[in-house]
Short mmCIF file of C-alpha atoms and ligand atoms in Angstrom, two decimals:
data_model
loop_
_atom_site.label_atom_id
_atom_site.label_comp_id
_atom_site.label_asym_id
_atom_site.label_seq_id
_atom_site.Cartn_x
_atom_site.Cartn_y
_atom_site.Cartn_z
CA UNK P 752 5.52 21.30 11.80
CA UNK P 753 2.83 20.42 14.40
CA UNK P 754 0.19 21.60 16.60
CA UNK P 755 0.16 24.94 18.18
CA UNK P 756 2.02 25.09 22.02
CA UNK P 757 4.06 21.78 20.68
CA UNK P 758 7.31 23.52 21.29
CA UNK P 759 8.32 24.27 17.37
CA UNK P 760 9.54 28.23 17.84
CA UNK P 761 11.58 26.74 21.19
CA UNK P 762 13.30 24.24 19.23
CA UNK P 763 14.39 26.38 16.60
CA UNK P 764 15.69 28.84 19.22
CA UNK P 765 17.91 26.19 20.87
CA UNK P 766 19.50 26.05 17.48
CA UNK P 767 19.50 29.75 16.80
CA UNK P 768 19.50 31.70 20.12
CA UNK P 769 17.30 34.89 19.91
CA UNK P 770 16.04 33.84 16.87
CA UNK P 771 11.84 34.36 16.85
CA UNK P 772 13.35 37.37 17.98
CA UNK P 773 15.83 38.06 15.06
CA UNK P 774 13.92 35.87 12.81
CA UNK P 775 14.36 37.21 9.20
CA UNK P 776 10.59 36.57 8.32
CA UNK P 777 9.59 37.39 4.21
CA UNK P 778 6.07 36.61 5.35
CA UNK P 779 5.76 39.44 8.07
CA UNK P 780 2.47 41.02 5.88
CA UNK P 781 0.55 37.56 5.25
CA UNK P 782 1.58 35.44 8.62
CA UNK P 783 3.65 33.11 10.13
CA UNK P 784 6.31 31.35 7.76
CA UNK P 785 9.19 32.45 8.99
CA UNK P 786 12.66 31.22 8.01
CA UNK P 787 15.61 31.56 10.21
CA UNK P 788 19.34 31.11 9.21
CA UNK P 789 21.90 29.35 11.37
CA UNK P 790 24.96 27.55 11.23
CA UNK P 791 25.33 23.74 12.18
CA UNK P 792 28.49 22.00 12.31
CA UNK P 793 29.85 24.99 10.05
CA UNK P 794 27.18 24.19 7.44
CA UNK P 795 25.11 27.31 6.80
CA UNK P 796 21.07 26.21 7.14
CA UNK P 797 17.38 27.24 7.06
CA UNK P 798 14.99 26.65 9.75
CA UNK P 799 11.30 27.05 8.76
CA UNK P 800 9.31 27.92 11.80
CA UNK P 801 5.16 27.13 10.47
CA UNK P 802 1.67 27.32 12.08
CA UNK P 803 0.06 24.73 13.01
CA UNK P 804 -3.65 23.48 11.91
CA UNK P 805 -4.82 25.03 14.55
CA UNK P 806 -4.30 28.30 14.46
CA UNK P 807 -6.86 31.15 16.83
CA UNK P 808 -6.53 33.32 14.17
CA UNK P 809 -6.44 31.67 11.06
CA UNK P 810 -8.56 28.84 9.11
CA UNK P 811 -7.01 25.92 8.24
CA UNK P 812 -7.39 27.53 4.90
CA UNK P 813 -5.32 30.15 5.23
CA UNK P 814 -2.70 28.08 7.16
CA UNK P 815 -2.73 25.64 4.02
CA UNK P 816 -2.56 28.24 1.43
CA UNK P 817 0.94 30.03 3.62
CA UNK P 818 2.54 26.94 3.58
CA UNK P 819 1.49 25.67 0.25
CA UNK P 820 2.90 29.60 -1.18
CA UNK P 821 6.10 29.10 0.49
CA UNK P 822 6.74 25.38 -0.43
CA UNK P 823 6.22 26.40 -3.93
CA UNK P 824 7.79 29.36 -4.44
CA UNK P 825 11.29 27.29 -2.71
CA UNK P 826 10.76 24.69 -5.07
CA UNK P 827 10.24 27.08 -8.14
CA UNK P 828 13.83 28.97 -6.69
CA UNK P 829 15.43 25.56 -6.23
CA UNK P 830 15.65 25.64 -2.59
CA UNK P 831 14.70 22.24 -1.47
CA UNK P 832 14.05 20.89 1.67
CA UNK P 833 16.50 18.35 3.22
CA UNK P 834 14.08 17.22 6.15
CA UNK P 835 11.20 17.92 7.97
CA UNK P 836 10.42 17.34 11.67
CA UNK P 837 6.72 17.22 12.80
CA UNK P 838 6.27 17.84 16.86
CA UNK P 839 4.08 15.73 19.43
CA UNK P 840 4.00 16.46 23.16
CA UNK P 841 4.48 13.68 24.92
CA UNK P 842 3.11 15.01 27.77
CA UNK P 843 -0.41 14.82 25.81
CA UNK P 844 -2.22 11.85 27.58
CA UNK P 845 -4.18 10.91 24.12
CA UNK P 846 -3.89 12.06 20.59
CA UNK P 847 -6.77 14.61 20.74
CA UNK P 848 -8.91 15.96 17.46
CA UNK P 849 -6.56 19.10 17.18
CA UNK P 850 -3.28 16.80 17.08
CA UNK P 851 -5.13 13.68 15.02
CA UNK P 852 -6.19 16.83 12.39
CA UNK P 853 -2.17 18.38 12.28
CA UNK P 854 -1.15 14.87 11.84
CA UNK P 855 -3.06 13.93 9.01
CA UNK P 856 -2.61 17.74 7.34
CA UNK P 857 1.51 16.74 7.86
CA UNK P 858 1.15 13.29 5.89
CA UNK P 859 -1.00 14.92 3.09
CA UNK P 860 1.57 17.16 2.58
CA UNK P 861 4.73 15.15 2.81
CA UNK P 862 3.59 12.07 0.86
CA UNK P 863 5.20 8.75 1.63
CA UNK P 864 8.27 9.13 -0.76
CA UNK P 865 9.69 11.93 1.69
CA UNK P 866 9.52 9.89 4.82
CA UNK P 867 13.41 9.24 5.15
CA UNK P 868 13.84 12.69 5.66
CA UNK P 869 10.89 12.94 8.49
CA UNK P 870 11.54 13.05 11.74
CA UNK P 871 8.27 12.25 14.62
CA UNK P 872 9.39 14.09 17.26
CA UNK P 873 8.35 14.17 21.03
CA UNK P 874 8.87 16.76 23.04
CA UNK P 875 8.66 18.43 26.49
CA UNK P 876 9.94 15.55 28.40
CA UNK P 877 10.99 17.43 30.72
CA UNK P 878 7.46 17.52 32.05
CA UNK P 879 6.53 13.75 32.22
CA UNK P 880 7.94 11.18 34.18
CA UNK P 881 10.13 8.75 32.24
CA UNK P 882 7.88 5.54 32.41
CA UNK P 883 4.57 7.40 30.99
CA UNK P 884 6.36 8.81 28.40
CA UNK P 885 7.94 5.81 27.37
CA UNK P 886 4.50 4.21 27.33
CA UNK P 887 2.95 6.83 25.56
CA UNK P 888 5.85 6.55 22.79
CA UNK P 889 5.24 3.41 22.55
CA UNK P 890 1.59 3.56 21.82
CA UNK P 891 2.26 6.51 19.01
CA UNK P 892 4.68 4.50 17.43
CA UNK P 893 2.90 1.39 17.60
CA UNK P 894 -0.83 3.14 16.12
CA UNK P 895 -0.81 6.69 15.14
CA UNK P 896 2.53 6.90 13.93
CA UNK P 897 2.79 3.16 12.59
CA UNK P 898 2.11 3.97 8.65
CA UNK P 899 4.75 6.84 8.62
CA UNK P 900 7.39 4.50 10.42
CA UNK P 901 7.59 1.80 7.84
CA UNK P 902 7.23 4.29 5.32
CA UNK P 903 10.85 5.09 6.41
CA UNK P 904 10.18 8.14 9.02
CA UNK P 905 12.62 8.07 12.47
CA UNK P 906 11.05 8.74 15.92
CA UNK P 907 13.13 10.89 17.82
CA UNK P 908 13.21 12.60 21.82
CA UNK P 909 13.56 16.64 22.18
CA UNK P 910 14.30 16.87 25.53
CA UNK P 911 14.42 20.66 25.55
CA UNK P 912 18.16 21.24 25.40
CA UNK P 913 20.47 22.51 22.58
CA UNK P 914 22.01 18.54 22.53
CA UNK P 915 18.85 17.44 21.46
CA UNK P 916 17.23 19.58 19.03
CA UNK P 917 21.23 19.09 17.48
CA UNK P 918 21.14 15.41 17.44
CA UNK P 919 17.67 15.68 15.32
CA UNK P 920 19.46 18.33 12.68
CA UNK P 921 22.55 16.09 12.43
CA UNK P 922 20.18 12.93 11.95
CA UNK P 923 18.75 15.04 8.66
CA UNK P 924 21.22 17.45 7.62
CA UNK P 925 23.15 15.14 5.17
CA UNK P 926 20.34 13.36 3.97
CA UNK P 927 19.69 14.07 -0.02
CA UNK P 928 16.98 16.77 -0.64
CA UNK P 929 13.64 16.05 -1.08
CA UNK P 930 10.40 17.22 -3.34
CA UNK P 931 7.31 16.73 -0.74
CA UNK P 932 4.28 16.00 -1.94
CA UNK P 933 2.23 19.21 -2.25
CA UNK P 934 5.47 20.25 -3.88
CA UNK P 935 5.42 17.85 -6.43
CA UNK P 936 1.48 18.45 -6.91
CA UNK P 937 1.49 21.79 -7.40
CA UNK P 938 4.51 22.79 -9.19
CA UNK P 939 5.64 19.51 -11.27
CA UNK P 940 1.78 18.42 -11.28
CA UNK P 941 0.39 21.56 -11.89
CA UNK P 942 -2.75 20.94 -9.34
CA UNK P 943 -4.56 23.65 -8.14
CA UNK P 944 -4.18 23.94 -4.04
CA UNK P 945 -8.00 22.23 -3.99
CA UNK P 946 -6.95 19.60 -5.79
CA UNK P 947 -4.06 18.42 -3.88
CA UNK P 948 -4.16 15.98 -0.90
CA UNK P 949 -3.89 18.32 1.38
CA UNK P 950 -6.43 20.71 -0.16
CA UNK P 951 -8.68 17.75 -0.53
CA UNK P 952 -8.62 16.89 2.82
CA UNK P 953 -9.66 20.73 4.20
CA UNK P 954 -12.32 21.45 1.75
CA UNK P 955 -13.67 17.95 2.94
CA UNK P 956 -13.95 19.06 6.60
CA UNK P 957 -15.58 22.11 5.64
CA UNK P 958 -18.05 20.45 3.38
CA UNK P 959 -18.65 18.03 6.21
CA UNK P 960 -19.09 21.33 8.74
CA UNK P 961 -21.38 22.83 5.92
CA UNK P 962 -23.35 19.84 6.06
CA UNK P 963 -24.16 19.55 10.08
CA UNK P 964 -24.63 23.19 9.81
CA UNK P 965 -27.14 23.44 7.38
CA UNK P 966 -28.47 20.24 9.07
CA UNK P 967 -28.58 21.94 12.16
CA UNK P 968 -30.39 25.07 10.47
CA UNK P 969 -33.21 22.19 9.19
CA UNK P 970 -34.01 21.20 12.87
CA UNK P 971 -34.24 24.93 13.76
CA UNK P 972 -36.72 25.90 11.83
CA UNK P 973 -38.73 22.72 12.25
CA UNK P 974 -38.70 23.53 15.98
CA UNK P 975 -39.00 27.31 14.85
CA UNK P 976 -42.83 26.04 12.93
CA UNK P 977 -44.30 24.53 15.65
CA UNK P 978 -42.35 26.87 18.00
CA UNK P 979 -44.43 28.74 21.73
CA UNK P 980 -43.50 32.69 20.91
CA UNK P 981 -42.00 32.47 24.07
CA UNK P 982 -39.17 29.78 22.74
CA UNK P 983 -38.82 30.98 19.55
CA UNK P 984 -36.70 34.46 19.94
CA UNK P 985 -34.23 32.29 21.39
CA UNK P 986 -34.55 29.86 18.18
CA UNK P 987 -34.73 32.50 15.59
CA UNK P 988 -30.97 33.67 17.81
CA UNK P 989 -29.36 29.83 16.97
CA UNK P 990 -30.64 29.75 13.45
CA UNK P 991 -28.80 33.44 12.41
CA UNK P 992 -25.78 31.69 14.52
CA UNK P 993 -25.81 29.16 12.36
CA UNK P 994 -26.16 31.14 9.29
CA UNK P 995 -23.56 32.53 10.07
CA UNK P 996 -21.21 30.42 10.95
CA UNK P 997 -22.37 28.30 7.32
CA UNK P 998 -21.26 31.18 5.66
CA UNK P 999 -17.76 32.02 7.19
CA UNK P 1000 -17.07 27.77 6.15
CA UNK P 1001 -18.57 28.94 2.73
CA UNK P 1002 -16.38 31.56 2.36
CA UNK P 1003 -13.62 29.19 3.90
CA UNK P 1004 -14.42 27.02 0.49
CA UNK P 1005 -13.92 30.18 -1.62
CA UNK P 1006 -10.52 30.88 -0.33
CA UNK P 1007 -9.37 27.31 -1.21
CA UNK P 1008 -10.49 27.23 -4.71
CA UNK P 1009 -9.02 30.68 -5.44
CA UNK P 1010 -5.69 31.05 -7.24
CA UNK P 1011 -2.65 32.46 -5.86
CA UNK P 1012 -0.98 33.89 -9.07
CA UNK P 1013 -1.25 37.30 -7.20
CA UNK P 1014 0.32 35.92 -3.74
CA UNK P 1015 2.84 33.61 -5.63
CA UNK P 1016 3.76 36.36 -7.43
CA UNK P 1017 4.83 38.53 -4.43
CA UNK P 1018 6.53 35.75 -2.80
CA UNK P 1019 9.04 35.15 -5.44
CA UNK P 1020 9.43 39.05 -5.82
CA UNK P 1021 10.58 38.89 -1.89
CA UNK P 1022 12.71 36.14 -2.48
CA UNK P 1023 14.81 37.90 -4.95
CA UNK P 1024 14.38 40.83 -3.17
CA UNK P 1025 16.32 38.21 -0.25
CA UNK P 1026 18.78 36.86 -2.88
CA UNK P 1027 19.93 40.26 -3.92
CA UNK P 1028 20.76 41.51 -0.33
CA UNK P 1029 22.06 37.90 0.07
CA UNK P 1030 25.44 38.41 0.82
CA UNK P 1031 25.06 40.72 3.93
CA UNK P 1032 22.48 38.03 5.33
CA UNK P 1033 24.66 35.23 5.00
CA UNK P 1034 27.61 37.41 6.16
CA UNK P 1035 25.03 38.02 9.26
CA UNK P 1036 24.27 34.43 9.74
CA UNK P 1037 28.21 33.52 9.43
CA UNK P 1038 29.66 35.90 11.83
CA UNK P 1039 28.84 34.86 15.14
CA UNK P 1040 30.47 31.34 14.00
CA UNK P 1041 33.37 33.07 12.25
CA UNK P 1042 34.25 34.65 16.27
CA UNK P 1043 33.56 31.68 18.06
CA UNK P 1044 36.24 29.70 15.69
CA UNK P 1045 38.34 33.07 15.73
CA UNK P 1046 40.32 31.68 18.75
CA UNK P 1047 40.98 28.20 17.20
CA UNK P 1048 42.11 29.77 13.84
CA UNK P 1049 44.58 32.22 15.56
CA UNK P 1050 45.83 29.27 17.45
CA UNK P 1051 45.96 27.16 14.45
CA UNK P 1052 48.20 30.19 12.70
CA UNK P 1053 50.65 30.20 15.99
CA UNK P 1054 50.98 26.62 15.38
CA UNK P 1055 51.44 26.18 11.91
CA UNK P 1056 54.32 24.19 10.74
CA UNK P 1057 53.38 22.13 13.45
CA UNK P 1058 50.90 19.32 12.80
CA UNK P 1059 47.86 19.74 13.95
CA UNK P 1060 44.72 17.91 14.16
CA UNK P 1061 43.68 20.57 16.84
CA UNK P 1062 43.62 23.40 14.80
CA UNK P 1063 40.37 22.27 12.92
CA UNK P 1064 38.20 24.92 13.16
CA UNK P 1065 35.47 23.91 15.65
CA UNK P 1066 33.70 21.72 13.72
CA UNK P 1067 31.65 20.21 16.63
CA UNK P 1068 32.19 23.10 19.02
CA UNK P 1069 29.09 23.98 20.98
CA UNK P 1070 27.69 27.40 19.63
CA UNK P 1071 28.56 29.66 23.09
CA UNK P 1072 26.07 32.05 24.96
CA UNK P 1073 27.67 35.12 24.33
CA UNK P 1074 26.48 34.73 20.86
CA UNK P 1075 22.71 35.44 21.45
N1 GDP H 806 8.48 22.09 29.83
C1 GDP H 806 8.79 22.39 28.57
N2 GDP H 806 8.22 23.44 28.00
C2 GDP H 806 8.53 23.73 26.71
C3 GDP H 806 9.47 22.95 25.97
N3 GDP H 806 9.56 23.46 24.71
C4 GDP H 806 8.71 24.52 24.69
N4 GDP H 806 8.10 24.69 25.89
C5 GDP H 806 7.10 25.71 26.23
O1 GDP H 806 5.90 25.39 25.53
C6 GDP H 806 5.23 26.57 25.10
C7 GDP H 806 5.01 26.53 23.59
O2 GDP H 806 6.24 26.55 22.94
P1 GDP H 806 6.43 27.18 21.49
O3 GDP H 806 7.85 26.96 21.12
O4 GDP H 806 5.91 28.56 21.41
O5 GDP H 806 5.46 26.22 20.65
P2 GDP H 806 4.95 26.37 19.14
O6 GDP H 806 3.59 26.96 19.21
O7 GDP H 806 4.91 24.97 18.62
O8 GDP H 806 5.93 27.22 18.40
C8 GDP H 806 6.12 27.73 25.53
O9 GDP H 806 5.62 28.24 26.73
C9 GDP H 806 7.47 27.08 25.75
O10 GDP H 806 8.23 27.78 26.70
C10 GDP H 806 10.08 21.82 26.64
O11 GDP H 806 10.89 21.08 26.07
N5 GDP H 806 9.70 21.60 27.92
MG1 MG H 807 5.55 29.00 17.29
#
C-alpha cells in the first residue's frame, strides 16, 4: 500500500518479472486490485498490487470500497494475509497532505493488532544521497511513523533491486496470518463500510469539504447581493463551481453509505470462478521455478546414492532472467 508514484507495481515486479504485465487481475471491470502469484524460496505466494488514496481517477471512496471488497471477500474464502508493506519515498523532502492522508487511510485499516506483520518501507534510494535519506528516516521513524513502530511495525530500505524487495518478503513470509482491522470490522463485526475506521475517517473529510464548500457558497452570494453587474457574472460562475463540486462530495457520501451485497457478491463468484481453474494457475505460477530447479534435480538424480547436501533443490537460488 501507499501513495501513488511510491514505487508499489515496481516492487512487485522485482519479485515477479513481467508481472503488471501478466498480472492475473479478478478486478479488471471495477479497478485496480490486482493479485499476482509468484514463488519465493519455493513457497507459492500472492502479491496484492492496490491504489493509493490518491488516485486521478477515483475518490477516495471508491478506492476504500475496492479494497474494503477484496479484503472481505479473502477473509470470507479464508485467504488471509500474512503481511502488509506500506511505501514512502524517501526521496520526499516532507510528508506532504497526499502521503499524511495514505498514511492515516493505511493505519485505519490495519489496526494496531496487525503491526508485526507491517512493514514501513522506503524506497527509491537510489535517487537520494545516503546522508539525507538517513536523516529523513530518521525523522519518519522518530514522528510520523513513531505510533506504528512501538505498536510492533519494522522499518525497512527498498533499494530498487530484486535483493531488497526479497529481504522485505522473507522478513514477513513466515510470520502467522493476520485479520486486519477493516477485516475484522466488517466481516466478524458486521459494520457497514461507513462505520468502520477507515470509512469514518473518509466520510469525515468529505463532510469537512461539504462544509467549506457550502461555506464558500455563503460568501458568494453575500458578495453576489451587494454585487456591481459588472462583477457578478464572474460570481454567479464560482457559485455553480461550487455547487457543483458540493454535489460530486455529496454524491461521494452516497457511495460510502451504500451496500455492496451486489459487488461482494460478484467478487466471491470470481473467486470461485479462480479456484475452479486453480490448478492450471498454480501450475502457471510453478513452472518457471520447476525449470530453473530442473538442472539441480537432474543433477541431484545423477548423484543419488551419493550424499548430497547439494542436490537441494534451489531453495535460495536467485529467480534467473530468462524467466520473464
Ligand atoms: N529511481 C527509482 N525509481 C523508481 C524506483 N521504484 C520505482 N521507480 C519509478 O517510480 C515510478 C512509479 O513507480 P510505480 O511502481 O508505478 O509506483 P506505484 O504507483 O506505487 O505503483 C515509475 O516511473 C518507476 O519506474 C526506485 O527504486 N528508484
Ligand atoms: Mg501501481
Amino acid at each position: 500500500m501507499g501513495p501513488t508514484g511510491t514505487g508499489k507495481s515496481s516492487f512487485i515486479s522485482e519479485l515477479a518479472p513481467g508481472a503488471t504485465k501478466v498480472g492475473h487481475s479478478l478486478f479488471s471491470c471495477t479497478g485496480d486490485v490486482i493479485l499476482i502469484e509468484a514463488v519465493i524460496d519455493g513457497i507459492p505466494c500472492t502479491l496484492i498490487d492496490t491504489p493509493g488514496f490518491d488516485d486521478t481517477e477515483k475518490s477516495d471512496t471508491a478506492t476504500l470500497r475496492l479494497i474494503s471488497n477484496y479484503l472481505e471477500v479473502a477473509l470470507r474464502e479464508d485467504h488471509l494475509l500474512t503481511g502488509v508493506i506500506y511505501l514512502q519515498r524517501i526521496t520526499d523532502n516532507r510528508v506532504g497532505n497526499v502521503a499524511a492522508k495514505n498514511f492515516r487511510m493505511f493505519s485505519k485499516l490495519c489496526g494496531t493488532a496487525a503491526m508485526r506483520n507491517v512493514v514501513l518501507c522506503t524506497t527509491m534510494w537510489d535517487d537520494v544521497e545516503e546522508a539525507v535519506g538517513e536523516a529523513r528516516e530518521k525523522e519518519l521513524c522518530d514522528q510520523f511513523w513513531r505510533p506504528m513502530i512501538d505498536a510492533g511495525a519494522t522499518v525497512m530500505r527498498h533499494n530498487g533491486t530484486e535483493e531488497s524487495a526479497l529481504a522485505i518478503l522473507r522478513h514477513l513470509l513466515n510470520k502467522p496470518t493476520i485479520v486486519l482491522q477493516l477485516q475484522d470490522e466488517l466481516v466478524n463485526r458486521k459494520m457497514k463500510l461507513s462505520e468502520t475506521a477507515a470509512g469514518r475517517e473518509v466520510g469525515e473529510d468529505l463532510a469537512r469539504m461539504m462544509d467549506a464548500h457550502r461555506e464558500e457558497m455563503e460568501t458568494l452570494r453575500r458578495e453576489l447581493s451587494t454585487a456591481q453587474e459588472t462583477d457578478a457574472q464572474a460570481i454567479r460562475e464560482e457559485l455553480a463551481k461550487e455547487e457543483e463540486a458540493l454535489r460530486a462530495r455529496d454524491e461521494e457520501l452516497q457511495l460510502l453509505m451504500r451496500g455492496r451485497e451486489v459487488e461482494i457478491r460478484e467478487l466471491s463468484r470470481r473467486v470461485e470462478e479462480r479456484r475452479s481453474s486453480g490448478f492450471w494457475d498454480f501450475f502457471k505460477t510453478l513452472l518457471p521455478h520447476a525449470l530453473q530447479i530442473l538442472p539441480d534435480i537432474l543433477a541431484a538424480g545423477r548423484s543419488s546414492g551419493r550424499s548430497s547436501r547439494n542436490g537441494t533443490p534451489g531453495r535460495r537460488r536467485r529467480r534467473g532472467q530468462g524467466n520473464q
